[in-house]
PDB file of C-alpha atoms in Angstrom:
ATOM      1  CA  PHE A 293      96.644  11.435  74.614  1.00 70.00           C
ATOM      2  CA  ASP A 294      94.361  12.557  77.365  1.00 86.00           C
ATOM      3  CA  GLN A 295      94.655  15.946  79.062  1.00 87.00           C
ATOM      4  CA  VAL A 296      96.731  14.632  81.986  1.00 83.00           C
ATOM      5  CA  GLN A 297      99.300  13.065  79.645  1.00 85.00           C
ATOM      6  CA  ARG A 298      99.538  16.279  77.624  1.00 85.00           C
ATOM      7  CA  GLU A 299     100.099  18.357  80.739  1.00 85.00           C
ATOM      8  CA  LYS A 300     102.785  15.940  81.938  1.00 82.00           C
ATOM      9  CA  ILE A 301     104.586  16.029  78.582  1.00 83.00           C
ATOM     10  CA  TYR A 302     104.312  19.839  78.497  1.00 80.00           C
ATOM     11  CA  SER A 303     105.675  20.199  82.038  1.00 82.00           C
ATOM     12  CA  GLU A 304     108.582  17.834  81.418  1.00 82.00           C
ATOM     13  CA  SER A 305     109.425  19.591  78.168  1.00 82.00           C
ATOM     14  CA  LEU A 306     109.320  22.975  79.868  1.00 81.00           C
ATOM     15  CA  VAL A 307     111.725  21.900  82.619  1.00 83.00           C
ATOM     16  CA  LYS A 308     114.113  20.165  80.192  1.00 87.00           C
ATOM     17  CA  SER A 309     114.278  23.090  77.771  1.00 82.00           C
ATOM     18  CA  SER A 310     114.468  25.833  80.400  1.00 89.00           C
ATOM     19  CA  PRO A 311     117.678  27.878  80.285  1.00 88.00           C
ATOM     20  CA  VAL A 312     117.547  28.312  84.076  1.00 93.00           C
ATOM     21  CA  ALA A 313     118.601  25.680  86.580  1.00 96.00           C
ATOM     22  CA  ILE A 314     115.612  23.808  88.027  1.00 95.00           C
ATOM     23  CA  VAL A 315     116.281  21.341  90.841  1.00 95.00           C
ATOM     24  CA  ASN A 316     113.732  19.284  92.750  1.00 93.00           C
ATOM     25  CA  ILE A 317     114.631  18.148  96.259  1.00 93.00           C
ATOM     26  CA  ASP A 318     112.819  15.769  98.573  1.00 92.00           C
ATOM     27  CA  ASP A 319     111.854  16.519 102.172  1.00 88.00           C
ATOM     28  CA  GLN A 320     115.401  15.553 103.283  1.00 89.00           C
ATOM     29  CA  ASP A 321     116.948  18.096 100.865  1.00 91.00           C
ATOM     30  CA  ASN A 322     118.244  15.362  98.539  1.00 95.00           C
ATOM     31  CA  ILE A 323     118.169  16.033  94.800  1.00 95.00           C
ATOM     32  CA  VAL A 324     115.510  14.048  92.949  1.00 95.00           C
ATOM     33  CA  ALA A 325     115.461  15.986  89.650  1.00 94.00           C
ATOM     34  CA  TRP A 326     118.181  18.016  87.912  1.00 96.00           C
ATOM     35  CA  ASN A 327     117.474  19.704  84.593  1.00 96.00           C
ATOM     36  CA  PRO A 328     119.990  20.455  81.800  1.00 96.00           C
ATOM     37  CA  GLY A 329     120.042  24.113  82.911  1.00 96.00           C
ATOM     38  CA  ALA A 330     121.335  22.962  86.312  1.00 97.00           C
ATOM     39  CA  ALA A 331     123.955  20.782  84.643  1.00 97.00           C
ATOM     40  CA  LYS A 332     125.126  23.724  82.547  1.00 96.00           C
ATOM     41  CA  LEU A 333     125.183  26.200  85.460  1.00 97.00           C
ATOM     42  CA  PHE A 334     126.791  23.979  88.078  1.00 97.00           C
ATOM     43  CA  GLY A 335     128.795  21.496  85.956  1.00 97.00           C
ATOM     44  CA  TYR A 336     127.374  18.302  87.459  1.00 97.00           C
ATOM     45  CA  THR A 337     125.500  15.816  85.287  1.00 96.00           C
ATOM     46  CA  ALA A 338     122.091  14.677  86.499  1.00 95.00           C
ATOM     47  CA  GLU A 339     123.639  11.304  87.386  1.00 96.00           C
ATOM     48  CA  GLU A 340     126.254  12.987  89.589  1.00 96.00           C
ATOM     49  CA  ALA A 341     123.702  15.205  91.326  1.00 97.00           C
ATOM     50  CA  MET A 342     120.819  12.788  91.893  1.00 95.00           C
ATOM     51  CA  GLY A 343     120.461  11.574  95.475  1.00 96.00           C
ATOM     52  CA  THR A 344     122.987  14.084  96.823  1.00 95.00           C
ATOM     53  CA  ASN A 345     122.051  16.589  99.516  1.00 95.00           C
ATOM     54  CA  ILE A 346     121.688  19.909  97.690  1.00 94.00           C
ATOM     55  CA  ASP A 347     123.656  21.819 100.314  1.00 93.00           C
ATOM     56  CA  ASP A 348     126.515  19.292 100.283  1.00 94.00           C
ATOM     57  CA  LEU A 349     126.747  19.705  96.524  1.00 95.00           C
ATOM     58  CA  LEU A 350     126.321  23.466  96.027  1.00 95.00           C
ATOM     59  CA  VAL A 351     126.952  25.331  99.272  1.00 93.00           C
ATOM     60  CA  THR A 352     130.261  26.470 100.747  1.00 90.00           C
ATOM     61  CA  GLU A 353     130.901  25.982 104.458  1.00 90.00           C
ATOM     62  CA  GLU A 354     130.617  29.753 105.000  1.00 90.00           C
ATOM     63  CA  LEU A 355     127.054  29.735 103.633  1.00 88.00           C
ATOM     64  CA  ARG A 356     125.932  26.370 105.058  1.00 86.00           C
ATOM     65  CA  GLU A 357     123.919  27.680 107.988  1.00 88.00           C
ATOM     66  CA  GLN A 358     122.246  30.294 105.809  1.00 86.00           C
ATOM     67  CA  ALA A 359     121.338  27.688 103.162  1.00 87.00           C
ATOM     68  CA  VAL A 360     119.835  25.322 105.729  1.00 82.00           C
ATOM     69  CA  GLY A 361     117.785  28.265 106.989  1.00 84.00           C
ATOM     70  CA  TYR A 362     116.516  28.925 103.465  1.00 85.00           C
ATOM     71  CA  ASN A 363     115.459  25.272 103.142  1.00 82.00           C
ATOM     72  CA  ARG A 364     113.502  25.506 106.401  1.00 82.00           C
ATOM     73  CA  GLN A 365     111.995  28.839 105.377  1.00 82.00           C
ATOM     74  CA  VAL A 366     110.617  27.276 102.194  1.00 84.00           C
ATOM     75  CA  GLN A 367     109.101  24.439 104.200  1.00 78.00           C
ATOM     76  CA  LEU A 368     107.572  26.793 106.796  1.00 75.00           C
ATOM     77  CA  ASP A 369     106.714  29.987 104.905  1.00 71.00           C
ATOM     78  CA  GLY A 370     106.166  28.618 101.455  1.00 79.00           C
ATOM     79  CA  ARG A 371     108.746  30.366  99.275  1.00 86.00           C
ATOM     80  CA  ILE A 372     111.887  32.417  99.085  1.00 89.00           C
ATOM     81  CA  GLN A 373     113.551  34.717  96.603  1.00 92.00           C
ATOM     82  CA  ILE A 374     117.116  35.663  97.464  1.00 90.00           C
ATOM     83  CA  THR A 375     120.440  36.501  95.877  1.00 92.00           C
ATOM     84  CA  THR A 376     123.295  34.282  97.012  1.00 92.00           C
ATOM     85  CA  ARG A 377     126.335  32.344  95.834  1.00 93.00           C
ATOM     86  CA  ARG A 378     126.613  28.685  95.019  1.00 95.00           C
ATOM     87  CA  ARG A 379     129.584  26.431  94.274  1.00 95.00           C
ATOM     88  CA  ARG A 380     130.147  24.782  90.908  1.00 97.00           C
ATOM     89  CA  LYS A 381     131.733  21.382  90.320  1.00 97.00           C
ATOM     90  CA  ASP A 382     135.076  23.041  89.521  1.00 97.00           C
ATOM     91  CA  GLY A 383     134.964  24.844  92.895  1.00 94.00           C
ATOM     92  CA  SER A 384     134.283  28.284  91.440  1.00 95.00           C
ATOM     93  CA  LEU A 385     131.460  30.362  92.878  1.00 94.00           C
ATOM     94  CA  VAL A 386     128.527  31.715  90.904  1.00 95.00           C
ATOM     95  CA  ASP A 387     126.183  34.533  91.922  1.00 94.00           C
ATOM     96  CA  VAL A 388     122.582  33.355  91.601  1.00 95.00           C
ATOM     97  CA  GLU A 389     119.067  34.486  92.264  1.00 95.00           C
ATOM     98  CA  LEU A 390     117.380  31.584  94.038  1.00 94.00           C
ATOM     99  CA  HIS A 391     113.639  31.001  94.041  1.00 94.00           C
ATOM    100  CA  GLY A 392     112.478  28.251  96.360  1.00 93.00           C
ATOM    101  CA  VAL A 393     108.942  26.863  96.211  1.00 92.00           C
ATOM    102  CA  PRO A 394     107.590  24.032  98.387  1.00 89.00           C
ATOM    103  CA  LEU A 395     106.149  20.814  96.985  1.00 85.00           C
ATOM    104  CA  THR A 396     103.322  18.992  98.707  1.00 82.00           C
ATOM    105  CA  ALA A 397     101.807  15.540  98.230  1.00 81.00           C
ATOM    106  CA  ASP A 398      98.438  14.765  99.769  1.00 83.00           C
ATOM    107  CA  GLY A 399      98.686  17.997 101.764  1.00 79.00           C
ATOM    108  CA  ARG A 400     102.042  17.066 103.307  1.00 81.00           C
ATOM    109  CA  PRO A 401     105.458  18.617 102.643  1.00 79.00           C
ATOM    110  CA  ALA A 402     107.231  16.573  99.986  1.00 82.00           C
ATOM    111  CA  GLY A 403     110.239  18.738  99.197  1.00 87.00           C
ATOM    112  CA  ALA A 404     110.857  21.826  97.127  1.00 89.00           C
ATOM    113  CA  ILE A 405     111.740  23.206  93.739  1.00 90.00           C
ATOM    114  CA  ALA A 406     114.827  25.408  93.586  1.00 93.00           C
ATOM    115  CA  ILE A 407     115.164  27.659  90.549  1.00 94.00           C
ATOM    116  CA  TYR A 408     118.538  29.310  90.008  1.00 95.00           C
ATOM    117  CA  HIS A 409     119.128  32.271  87.675  1.00 94.00           C
ATOM    118  CA  ASP A 410     122.776  32.915  86.836  1.00 95.00           C
ATOM    119  CA  LEU A 411     123.620  36.513  87.767  1.00 95.00           C
ATOM    120  CA  THR A 412     127.222  36.462  86.539  1.00 89.00           C
ATOM    121  CA  GLU A 413     126.690  38.937  83.700  1.00 86.00           C
ATOM    122  CA  ARG A 414     124.515  41.233  85.806  1.00 88.00           C
ATOM    123  CA  VAL A 415     127.066  41.297  88.635  1.00 86.00           C
ATOM    124  CA  ARG A 416     129.853  41.967  86.140  1.00 88.00           C
ATOM    125  CA  ALA A 417     127.857  44.823  84.538  1.00 90.00           C
ATOM    126  CA  GLU A 418     127.036  46.336  87.952  1.00 90.00           C
ATOM    127  CA  GLU A 419     130.709  46.219  88.926  1.00 90.00           C
ATOM    128  CA  GLU A 420     131.686  47.931  85.647  1.00 93.00           C
ATOM    129  CA  LEU A 421     129.068  50.653  86.234  1.00 93.00           C
ATOM    130  CA  ARG A 422     130.341  51.147  89.782  1.00 93.00           C
ATOM    131  CA  ARG A 423     133.908  51.439  88.474  1.00 94.00           C
ATOM    132  CA  GLN A 424     132.897  53.934  85.786  1.00 94.00           C
ATOM    133  CA  LYS A 425     130.970  55.993  88.333  1.00 93.00           C
ATOM    134  CA  GLN A 426     133.981  56.149  90.648  1.00 94.00           C
ATOM    135  CA  TYR A 427     136.173  57.189  87.729  1.00 93.00           C
ATOM    136  CA  SER A 428     133.760  59.934  86.668  1.00 91.00           C
ATOM    137  CA  GLU A 429     133.371  61.183  90.230  1.00 90.00           C
ATOM    138  CA  GLY A 430     137.162  61.313  90.548  1.00 92.00           C
ATOM    139  CA  ILE A 431     137.461  63.408  87.404  1.00 92.00           C
ATOM    140  CA  VAL A 432     134.868  65.880  88.686  1.00 91.00           C
ATOM    141  CA  GLN A 433     136.322  65.974  92.194  1.00 91.00           C
ATOM    142  CA  TYR A 434     139.903  66.657  91.115  1.00 93.00           C
ATOM    143  CA  SER A 435     139.244  68.839  88.089  1.00 94.00           C
ATOM    144  CA  PRO A 436     140.881  72.294  88.247  1.00 94.00           C
ATOM    145  CA  VAL A 437     137.801  73.594  86.371  1.00 95.00           C
ATOM    146  CA  ALA A 438     134.574  74.450  88.199  1.00 95.00           C
ATOM    147  CA  ILE A 439     132.008  71.748  87.464  1.00 95.00           C
ATOM    148  CA  VAL A 440     128.416  72.291  88.564  1.00 95.00           C
ATOM    149  CA  THR A 441     125.586  69.906  87.778  1.00 94.00           C
ATOM    150  CA  VAL A 442     121.943  70.885  87.997  1.00 96.00           C
ATOM    151  CA  ASP A 443     118.650  69.014  87.709  1.00 96.00           C
ATOM    152  CA  PHE A 444     115.743  69.900  85.414  1.00 96.00           C
ATOM    153  CA  ASP A 445     114.552  72.549  87.877  1.00 95.00           C
ATOM    154  CA  ALA A 446     117.952  74.308  87.847  1.00 96.00           C
ATOM    155  CA  LYS A 447     118.693  73.066  91.383  1.00 97.00           C
ATOM    156  CA  VAL A 448     122.338  72.272  92.098  1.00 96.00           C
ATOM    157  CA  VAL A 449     122.991  68.558  92.548  1.00 96.00           C
ATOM    158  CA  GLY A 450     126.766  68.577  92.156  1.00 94.00           C
ATOM    159  CA  TRP A 451     129.409  71.147  93.115  1.00 95.00           C
ATOM    160  CA  ASN A 452     133.092  70.340  92.929  1.00 95.00           C
ATOM    161  CA  PRO A 453     135.976  71.944  94.916  1.00 95.00           C
ATOM    162  CA  ALA A 454     136.913  74.195  91.962  1.00 96.00           C
ATOM    163  CA  ALA A 455     133.338  75.573  92.009  1.00 96.00           C
ATOM    164  CA  GLU A 456     133.760  76.263  95.729  1.00 95.00           C
ATOM    165  CA  LYS A 457     136.883  78.297  94.964  1.00 95.00           C
ATOM    166  CA  LEU A 458     135.348  80.174  92.030  1.00 95.00           C
ATOM    167  CA  PHE A 459     131.943  81.008  93.512  1.00 95.00           C
ATOM    168  CA  GLY A 460     132.720  81.034  97.247  1.00 95.00           C
ATOM    169  CA  TYR A 461     129.962  78.621  98.285  1.00 96.00           C
ATOM    170  CA  SER A 462     130.706  75.252  99.876  1.00 96.00           C
ATOM    171  CA  ALA A 463     129.081  72.185  98.346  1.00 95.00           C
ATOM    172  CA  GLU A 464     126.799  71.944 101.394  1.00 95.00           C
ATOM    173  CA  GLU A 465     125.634  75.531 100.836  1.00 95.00           C
ATOM    174  CA  ALA A 466     125.149  75.101  97.081  1.00 96.00           C
ATOM    175  CA  ILE A 467     123.469  71.729  96.727  1.00 96.00           C
ATOM    176  CA  GLY A 468     119.704  72.064  96.518  1.00 96.00           C
ATOM    177  CA  ARG A 469     119.727  75.767  95.688  1.00 96.00           C
ATOM    178  CA  ASP A 470     118.721  77.411  92.412  1.00 96.00           C
ATOM    179  CA  ILE A 471     121.853  77.929  90.310  1.00 95.00           C
ATOM    180  CA  ASP A 472     120.719  81.277  88.925  1.00 93.00           C
ATOM    181  CA  SER A 473     120.206  82.765  92.376  1.00 91.00           C
ATOM    182  CA  MET A 474     123.785  81.883  93.237  1.00 90.00           C
ATOM    183  CA  VAL A 475     125.871  82.736  90.193  1.00 85.00           C
ATOM    184  CA  ALA A 476     123.797  84.973  87.878  1.00 78.00           C
TER     185      ALA A 476
END
């Protein structure tokens, strides 16, 4: 094998074995390459996806205008990196991070590469953290016991209603002040 053949084999192997969805589109936004990661993420086989307009296949009507704008942005500005939603074959939506990179041939626009990272687990974890934070804040807020939180410099960063009752300072008055100067 010469160097060009090796690079081609390496590139094809990389795309085929990538766990992320990699989709090549032509300058009319039609799919010309669809890796196994795309098949796994979106549920369409390569045969089903090939030749289809990427936005017709993956974009909901609500996001259509935005998606077309992203396609144009890649062609004009060179690349994008955004978080959005795309539609799977079964109609469900998936949160993705989309990287779009233009392709050129002989100095002319020839399409783009779209790389999709599935954010489902990250979104789920962020929602769980948000829920736990709300729960914890509720406990502090409605506790009958004074709860005061301070940072490493002994400055008040949290002051619940029971602390207001006990010490006589409102949260607005207490937050940012040295705890020892207030209650010692």
